[in-house]
Structures are given as structure tokens and as C-alpha cells.
XYZ file of N, CA and C in Angstrom:
228
model
N 211.576 31.851 218.983
C 212.040 30.505 218.701
C 213.373 30.583 217.950
N 214.315 29.797 218.388
C 215.630 29.720 217.749
C 215.741 28.397 216.989
N 216.068 28.453 215.724
C 216.247 27.211 214.973
C 217.630 26.615 215.219
N 217.791 25.865 216.301
C 219.078 25.244 216.629
C 218.859 23.788 217.031
N 219.869 22.985 216.778
C 219.828 21.578 217.176
C 220.813 21.342 218.313
N 220.685 20.219 218.963
C 221.618 19.842 220.019
C 223.022 19.699 219.431
N 223.112 19.167 218.218
C 224.417 19.024 217.560
C 225.066 20.384 217.343
N 224.283 21.356 216.872
C 224.829 22.698 216.636
C 225.315 23.307 217.951
N 224.501 23.217 219.000
C 224.892 23.787 220.293
C 226.148 23.114 220.836
N 226.229 21.802 220.709
C 227.414 21.101 221.224
C 228.664 21.526 220.458
N 228.542 21.695 219.167
C 229.680 22.140 218.365
C 230.066 23.577 218.712
N 229.080 24.458 218.813
C 229.347 25.869 219.109
C 229.947 26.060 220.496
N 229.528 25.231 221.441
C 230.003 25.363 222.819
C 231.194 24.464 223.134
N 231.538 23.568 222.233
C 232.652 22.662 222.471
C 232.341 21.626 223.533
N 231.091 21.161 223.547
C 230.646 20.181 224.534
C 230.149 18.926 223.830
N 230.071 17.841 224.611
C 229.460 16.626 224.068
C 227.964 16.877 223.866
N 227.387 16.267 222.845
C 225.963 16.430 222.575
C 225.132 15.978 223.779
N 225.560 14.876 224.417
C 224.835 14.361 225.581
C 224.790 15.385 226.715
N 225.878 16.138 226.897
C 225.920 17.163 227.946
C 224.934 18.289 227.637
N 224.876 18.689 226.377
C 223.922 19.727 225.969
C 222.499 19.250 226.231
N 222.206 18.029 225.873
C 220.866 17.469 226.078
C 220.509 17.460 227.554
N 221.430 17.042 228.411
C 221.170 17.002 229.855
C 220.840 18.385 230.393
N 221.599 19.388 229.987
C 221.363 20.757 230.467
C 220.031 21.283 229.948
N 219.745 21.044 228.692
C 218.478 21.512 228.130
C 217.281 20.864 228.829
N 217.421 19.607 229.179
C 216.347 18.925 229.915
C 216.142 19.584 231.277
N 217.241 19.884 231.972
C 217.127 20.560 233.280
C 216.494 21.937 233.143
N 216.919 22.698 232.131
C 216.348 24.026 231.904
C 214.859 23.933 231.591
N 214.484 22.910 230.823
C 213.072 22.746 230.472
C 212.247 22.357 231.704
N 212.801 21.487 232.548
C 212.099 21.107 233.783
C 211.859 22.309 234.688
N 212.791 23.269 234.656
C 212.665 24.477 235.474
C 211.861 25.571 234.753
N 211.376 25.262 233.564
C 210.538 26.165 232.756
C 211.264 27.420 232.277
N 212.574 27.324 232.067
C 213.338 28.434 231.507
C 213.304 28.414 229.988
N 213.175 27.213 229.423
C 213.134 27.044 227.973
C 212.073 26.013 227.617
N 211.749 25.956 226.333
C 210.957 24.865 225.759
C 211.672 24.434 224.498
N 211.731 23.134 224.283
C 212.426 22.652 223.097
C 211.545 21.685 222.330
N 211.669 21.768 221.037
C 211.068 20.807 220.127
C 212.145 20.445 219.113
N 211.844 19.538 218.243
C 212.859 19.071 217.286
C 213.388 20.234 216.443
N 214.660 20.584 216.651
C 215.316 21.626 215.876
C 214.965 23.049 216.263
N 214.179 23.227 217.319
C 213.769 24.571 217.752
C 213.939 24.700 219.267
N 214.289 25.911 219.681
C 214.473 26.195 221.101
C 213.788 27.526 221.407
N 212.902 27.511 222.391
C 212.225 28.743 222.806
C 212.685 29.097 224.217
N 213.149 30.311 224.389
C 213.601 30.784 225.691
C 212.430 31.486 226.360
N 211.982 30.962 227.501
C 210.843 31.536 228.205
C 211.261 32.517 229.284
N 212.479 32.382 229.803
C 212.970 33.298 230.840
C 214.345 33.795 230.419
N 214.341 34.727 229.490
C 215.598 35.230 228.928
C 216.459 35.914 229.985
N 215.834 36.676 230.865
C 216.597 37.391 231.899
C 217.370 36.404 232.771
N 216.748 35.326 233.175
C 217.424 34.310 233.988
C 218.585 33.716 233.208
N 218.336 33.397 231.940
C 219.370 32.779 231.118
C 220.561 33.714 230.935
N 220.306 34.995 230.720
C 221.388 35.967 230.580
C 222.201 36.082 231.867
N 221.532 36.024 233.012
C 222.236 36.107 234.298
C 223.137 34.900 234.519
N 222.720 33.743 234.054
C 223.481 32.513 234.250
C 224.576 32.317 233.212
N 224.480 33.020 232.094
C 225.450 32.847 231.003
C 226.771 33.513 231.361
N 227.811 33.037 230.698
C 229.122 33.640 230.911
C 229.163 35.031 230.283
N 230.246 35.731 230.477
C 230.377 37.102 229.973
C 230.389 37.176 228.449
N 230.482 36.041 227.786
C 230.515 36.042 226.327
C 229.118 36.050 225.709
N 228.079 36.133 226.530
C 226.705 36.090 226.015
C 226.462 37.128 224.918
N 226.861 38.378 225.168
C 226.607 39.431 224.195
C 227.339 39.175 222.885
N 228.541 38.649 222.957
C 229.305 38.327 221.759
C 228.587 37.259 220.936
N 228.138 36.217 221.601
C 227.469 35.115 220.915
C 226.126 35.569 220.353
N 225.349 36.298 221.131
C 224.043 36.737 220.643
C 224.203 37.706 219.478
N 225.250 38.539 219.516
C 225.511 39.444 218.410
C 225.878 38.698 217.140
N 226.676 37.656 217.286
C 227.077 36.852 216.128
C 225.870 36.131 215.544
N 225.000 35.625 216.413
C 223.797 34.926 215.938
C 222.887 35.903 215.203
N 222.705 37.099 215.747
C 221.863 38.115 215.108
C 222.425 38.493 213.743
N 223.742 38.594 213.637
C 224.368 38.925 212.369
C 224.145 37.824 211.341
N 224.286 36.582 211.744
C 224.091 35.473 210.809
C 222.634 35.375 210.392
N 221.713 35.692 211.292
C 220.292 35.685 210.964
C 219.990 36.783 209.949
N 220.617 37.931 210.106
C 220.433 39.043 209.171
C 220.912 38.662 207.780
N 222.024 37.947 207.704
C 222.555 37.506 206.424
C 221.562 36.570 205.760
N 220.976 35.660 206.539
C 220.014 34.705 205.990
C 218.768 35.426 205.486
N 218.289 36.384 206.245
C 217.079 37.109 205.885
C 217.318 37.989 204.663
N 218.409 38.709 204.652
C 218.679 39.640 203.568
C 219.321 38.992 202.353
N 219.880 37.832 202.522
C 220.527 37.136 201.418
C 221.848 37.730 201.009
N 222.448 38.557 201.858
C 223.752 39.148 201.559
C 224.653 39.034 202.772
N 225.928 39.361 202.581
C 226.880 39.241 203.675
C 227.371 40.577 204.185
N 226.819 41.657 203.773
C 227.209 43.025 204.212
C 228.558 43.046 204.832
């Protein structure tokens, strides 16, 4: 589960919030993800990685780093 909101995703991706919501609804209908208020669960990560742009690894690495900072309480 990823603690993200539609607002955060729209800001990070440079998209309108409504566009993010539309895409997430389509992904959920196709059973690639599940979403609840403030949380996103990826059910088919391999499919999502295949559909993502080449920047996927950069973004996932940055997210993992920020999560580590939150968990450890430091900025290494």
C-alpha cells in the first residue's frame, strides 16, 4: 500500500487532479490497482511497470529514499 493522494500524484506528475482520478478509475476497473482514501495498492506491478515511462526507476527510487528518511528519521 502506498500512502498517496490524488492531489500528490497530480502535483508529482504535472497533471490535473481530475485526469489522475480518471486514470486511477480505469486502472481499478481493470484490476491493476485498488484505491482507498489516501492509499493506493498496486495489484499488478509488472503490468504497471511495462506501461510506465522510462522514468519509472527514477521515481520509484526517489520514493523509496523518502520512505527511508521517514522511517529512520534522518536524511542520510
